[in-house]
Short mmCIF file of N, CA and C in Angstrom, two decimals:
data_model
loop_
_atom_site.label_atom_id
_atom_site.label_comp_id
_atom_site.label_asym_id
_atom_site.label_seq_id
_atom_site.Cartn_x
_atom_site.Cartn_y
_atom_site.Cartn_z
N UNK A 30 0.61 -1.05 -0.16
CA UNK A 30 0.16 0.07 0.02
C UNK A 30 0.63 1.02 0.43
N UNK A 31 0.66 2.18 -0.56
CA UNK A 31 1.27 3.50 -0.65
C UNK A 31 0.49 4.06 0.07
N UNK A 32 0.96 5.43 0.70
CA UNK A 32 0.44 6.50 1.46
C UNK A 32 1.26 7.23 0.87
N UNK A 33 0.36 8.77 0.81
CA UNK A 33 0.41 10.36 0.64
C UNK A 33 0.65 10.77 1.61
N UNK A 34 1.63 11.79 1.63
CA UNK A 34 1.87 12.90 2.73
C UNK A 34 1.66 14.03 2.13
N UNK A 35 0.40 14.98 2.58
CA UNK A 35 0.51 16.82 2.27
C UNK A 35 0.55 17.32 3.90
N UNK A 36 0.02 18.49 3.49
CA UNK A 36 0.25 19.39 4.82
C UNK A 36 -0.18 20.69 4.78
N UNK A 37 0.04 21.68 5.69
CA UNK A 37 -0.19 23.26 5.78
C UNK A 37 1.67 23.69 5.25
N UNK A 38 1.65 24.35 4.31
CA UNK A 38 2.81 24.70 4.09
C UNK A 38 2.81 26.14 5.08
N UNK A 39 4.36 26.10 5.77
CA UNK A 39 4.74 27.31 7.06
C UNK A 39 4.51 26.83 8.24
N UNK A 40 3.68 25.59 8.39
CA UNK A 40 3.12 25.48 9.55
C UNK A 40 4.64 24.32 10.24
N UNK A 41 5.39 24.81 11.30
CA UNK A 41 6.36 24.15 12.02
C UNK A 41 5.83 23.13 12.24
N UNK A 42 5.00 22.97 12.66
CA UNK A 42 4.01 21.72 13.77
C UNK A 42 3.50 20.62 12.69
N UNK A 43 3.04 21.20 11.63
CA UNK A 43 2.72 20.19 10.67
C UNK A 43 4.01 19.63 9.52
N UNK A 44 5.23 20.58 9.50
CA UNK A 44 6.37 19.84 8.77
C UNK A 44 6.90 18.84 9.91
N UNK A 45 6.95 18.73 11.40
CA UNK A 45 7.53 18.17 12.12
C UNK A 45 7.01 17.04 12.13
N UNK A 46 5.71 17.17 12.35
CA UNK A 46 4.55 15.75 12.48
C UNK A 46 5.06 15.02 11.17
N UNK A 47 4.52 15.64 10.25
CA UNK A 47 5.10 15.01 8.91
C UNK A 47 6.36 13.73 8.78
N UNK A 48 7.55 14.82 8.93
CA UNK A 48 8.46 14.13 8.99
C UNK A 48 8.64 12.96 9.83
N UNK A 49 8.25 13.17 10.94
CA UNK A 49 8.02 11.76 12.25
C UNK A 49 7.61 10.64 11.30
N UNK A 50 5.84 10.86 10.80
CA UNK A 50 5.60 9.81 10.22
C UNK A 50 6.29 9.57 8.89
N UNK A 51 6.72 10.17 8.19
CA UNK A 51 7.51 9.91 7.12
C UNK A 51 8.73 8.58 7.65
N UNK A 52 9.76 9.32 8.57
CA UNK A 52 10.62 8.02 9.35
C UNK A 52 9.68 6.82 9.63
N UNK A 53 9.07 6.63 10.49
CA UNK A 53 8.06 6.09 11.08
C UNK A 53 7.61 4.41 9.67
N UNK A 54 6.77 5.50 8.38
CA UNK A 54 6.96 4.88 7.33
C UNK A 54 7.90 3.89 6.63
N UNK A 55 9.27 5.02 6.63
CA UNK A 55 10.45 3.95 5.93
C UNK A 55 10.70 3.25 7.12
N UNK A 56 10.55 3.04 7.99
CA UNK A 56 11.26 2.37 8.97
C UNK A 56 9.97 0.78 8.40
N UNK A 57 8.85 0.31 8.44
CA UNK A 57 7.99 -0.28 8.29
C UNK A 57 7.44 -0.48 6.38
N UNK A 58 9.00 -0.24 5.88
CA UNK A 58 8.72 -0.13 4.01
C UNK A 58 7.96 0.63 3.36
N UNK A 59 7.18 1.42 3.80
CA UNK A 59 5.74 1.72 3.11
C UNK A 59 6.21 2.32 2.48
N UNK A 60 5.69 2.34 1.07
CA UNK A 60 5.96 3.22 -0.09
C UNK A 60 5.27 5.29 0.28
N UNK A 61 5.57 5.67 -0.28
CA UNK A 61 4.89 7.25 0.36
C UNK A 61 5.15 8.21 -0.85
N UNK A 62 4.05 8.58 -1.00
CA UNK A 62 3.95 9.63 -2.38
C UNK A 62 4.12 11.15 -1.48
N UNK A 63 4.70 12.18 -1.72
CA UNK A 63 4.94 13.36 -0.74
C UNK A 63 4.29 14.73 -1.81
N UNK A 64 3.22 15.96 -1.38
CA UNK A 64 2.67 16.61 -1.85
C UNK A 64 4.10 17.62 -2.23
N UNK A 65 4.33 17.87 -3.16
CA UNK A 65 5.89 19.15 -4.02
C UNK A 65 5.41 20.33 -3.17
N UNK A 66 4.23 20.56 -2.87
CA UNK A 66 4.08 21.88 -2.45
C UNK A 66 4.10 22.13 -0.78
N UNK A 67 4.52 21.06 0.27
CA UNK A 67 4.11 20.77 1.40
C UNK A 67 6.21 20.61 1.87
N UNK A 68 6.28 19.29 1.19
CA UNK A 68 7.88 18.80 1.38
C UNK A 68 9.00 18.69 0.16
N UNK A 69 9.72 18.71 0.31
CA UNK A 69 11.02 18.06 -1.12
C UNK A 69 11.06 16.76 -0.98
N UNK A 70 10.92 16.06 -1.74
CA UNK A 70 12.21 14.33 -1.98
C UNK A 70 11.86 14.11 -3.72
N UNK A 71 12.80 12.77 -3.39
CA UNK A 71 12.26 11.74 -4.73
C UNK A 71 10.93 11.76 -5.12
N UNK A 72 9.79 11.79 -4.06
CA UNK A 72 8.44 11.24 -4.41
C UNK A 72 7.74 12.55 -4.26
N UNK A 73 8.25 13.68 -4.60
CA UNK A 73 7.49 14.92 -4.52
C UNK A 73 6.76 15.27 -6.06
N UNK A 74 5.25 15.68 -5.59
CA UNK A 74 4.50 15.46 -6.80
C UNK A 74 3.31 16.05 -6.39
N UNK A 75 2.40 16.70 -7.36
CA UNK A 75 1.27 17.53 -7.05
C UNK A 75 0.17 16.98 -6.70
N UNK A 76 -0.49 17.44 -5.58
CA UNK A 76 -1.96 16.40 -5.01
C UNK A 76 -2.34 15.43 -6.22
N UNK A 77 -3.10 16.01 -7.20
CA UNK A 77 -3.59 15.54 -8.48
C UNK A 77 -3.13 14.75 -9.54
N UNK A 78 -2.11 14.42 -9.11
CA UNK A 78 -0.99 12.73 -9.42
C UNK A 78 -0.59 12.18 -8.53
N UNK A 79 -1.36 12.06 -7.43
CA UNK A 79 -0.93 11.14 -6.53
C UNK A 79 -2.04 9.77 -6.97
N UNK A 80 -1.29 8.67 -6.66
CA UNK A 80 -1.63 7.11 -6.70
C UNK A 80 -1.99 6.66 -5.34
N UNK A 81 -2.36 6.66 -4.80
CA UNK A 81 -2.41 5.80 -3.65
C UNK A 81 -4.01 5.85 -3.08
N UNK A 82 -3.92 5.28 -1.85
CA UNK A 82 -5.52 5.22 -1.65
C UNK A 82 -5.73 6.32 -0.53
N UNK A 83 -4.72 5.96 0.32
CA UNK A 83 -4.16 6.78 1.45
C UNK A 83 -3.64 7.59 1.33
N UNK A 84 -4.43 9.27 2.17
CA UNK A 84 -3.56 10.44 2.32
C UNK A 84 -3.84 11.03 3.52
N UNK A 85 -2.35 11.08 4.51
CA UNK A 85 -2.43 11.96 5.60
C UNK A 85 -2.61 13.30 5.01
N UNK A 86 -3.28 14.11 5.97
CA UNK A 86 -2.97 15.62 5.83
C UNK A 86 -2.61 16.30 7.08
N UNK A 87 -1.56 16.90 7.10
CA UNK A 87 -1.02 17.74 8.24
C UNK A 87 -1.21 18.75 8.24
N UNK A 88 -2.37 19.56 9.45
CA UNK A 88 -2.84 20.51 9.21
C UNK A 88 -4.02 21.12 10.05
N UNK A 89 -4.83 21.95 9.48
CA UNK A 89 -5.99 22.47 10.12
C UNK A 89 -7.06 21.62 8.85
N UNK A 90 -8.41 22.48 9.03
CA UNK A 90 -9.65 22.43 8.40
C UNK A 90 -9.20 22.50 7.45
N UNK A 91 -8.65 23.66 6.83
CA UNK A 91 -8.17 23.96 5.42
C UNK A 91 -7.47 23.38 4.38
N UNK A 92 -6.56 22.67 5.25
CA UNK A 92 -5.59 21.82 4.53
C UNK A 92 -6.22 20.38 4.22
N UNK A 93 -7.04 20.22 5.15
CA UNK A 93 -7.97 18.65 4.65
C UNK A 93 -9.03 19.57 3.66
N UNK A 94 -9.77 20.31 3.66
CA UNK A 94 -10.37 20.41 2.60
C UNK A 94 -9.45 20.84 1.33
N UNK A 95 -8.84 21.51 1.44
CA UNK A 95 -7.77 21.62 0.27
C UNK A 95 -7.34 20.23 -0.30
N UNK A 96 -6.98 18.98 0.35
CA UNK A 96 -6.63 17.69 -0.70
C UNK A 96 -7.57 16.95 -0.72
N UNK A 97 -8.99 17.42 -0.48
CA UNK A 97 -10.14 17.05 -0.78
C UNK A 97 -10.61 17.35 -2.15
N UNK A 98 -10.44 18.79 -2.61
CA UNK A 98 -10.65 19.42 -3.58
C UNK A 98 -9.28 19.08 -4.74
N UNK A 99 -8.23 18.68 -4.28
CA UNK A 99 -7.06 18.37 -5.02
C UNK A 99 -6.45 16.91 -5.69
N UNK A 100 -7.00 16.05 -4.95
CA UNK A 100 -6.99 14.71 -5.13
C UNK A 100 -7.46 14.28 -5.96
N UNK A 101 -7.78 12.84 -6.80
CA UNK A 101 -8.64 12.52 -7.62
C UNK A 101 -9.28 11.72 -6.50
N UNK A 102 -10.63 11.12 -7.45
CA UNK A 102 -11.77 10.73 -6.68
C UNK A 102 -11.17 9.33 -5.84
N UNK A 103 -12.00 9.12 -4.59
CA UNK A 103 -12.32 8.28 -4.24
C UNK A 103 -10.85 7.64 -3.03
N UNK A 104 -10.17 8.78 -3.05
CA UNK A 104 -8.82 8.61 -2.32
C UNK A 104 -9.41 9.05 -0.79
N UNK A 105 -8.98 8.14 0.01
CA UNK A 105 -9.60 8.34 1.23
C UNK A 105 -8.44 9.05 1.80
N UNK A 106 -8.75 10.55 2.96
CA UNK A 106 -8.15 10.90 3.10
C UNK A 106 -7.97 11.45 4.79
N UNK A 107 -6.97 10.92 5.72
CA UNK A 107 -7.13 11.29 7.28
C UNK A 107 -6.46 12.53 7.82
N UNK A 108 -7.24 13.35 8.77
CA UNK A 108 -6.81 15.00 8.99
C UNK A 108 -5.67 14.31 10.08
N UNK A 109 -4.64 15.32 9.84
CA UNK A 109 -3.75 14.86 11.27
C UNK A 109 -3.74 15.98 11.87
N UNK A 110 -4.33 16.92 12.91
CA UNK A 110 -4.72 18.08 13.05
C UNK A 110 -3.22 19.04 13.74
N UNK A 111 -2.78 19.66 12.49
CA UNK A 111 -1.48 20.24 13.62
C UNK A 111 -2.16 22.09 13.63
N UNK A 112 -3.46 22.36 13.15
CA UNK A 112 -4.39 23.47 12.68
C UNK A 112 -4.20 24.38 14.94
N UNK A 113 -4.85 25.20 14.35
CA UNK A 113 -5.16 26.02 15.70
C UNK A 113 -6.58 25.78 16.29
#
């Protein structure tokens, strides 16, 4: 299973939490896609190009809504609250 990561740009808590999650997923050998507008890396791409069943969204309500709007249909999104 491939997992996507997105989050609120400029939010230090969202960035730190997402990086911790990436480390945990890497330890388990899980394939990951990352929103290029949130984090840089070899698997970074726009949300609209994600090809995964689950996306973790680090931020607040607006970040979650942006993910739903940009992601391909039938993508499950789990919100991780790093907002106010």
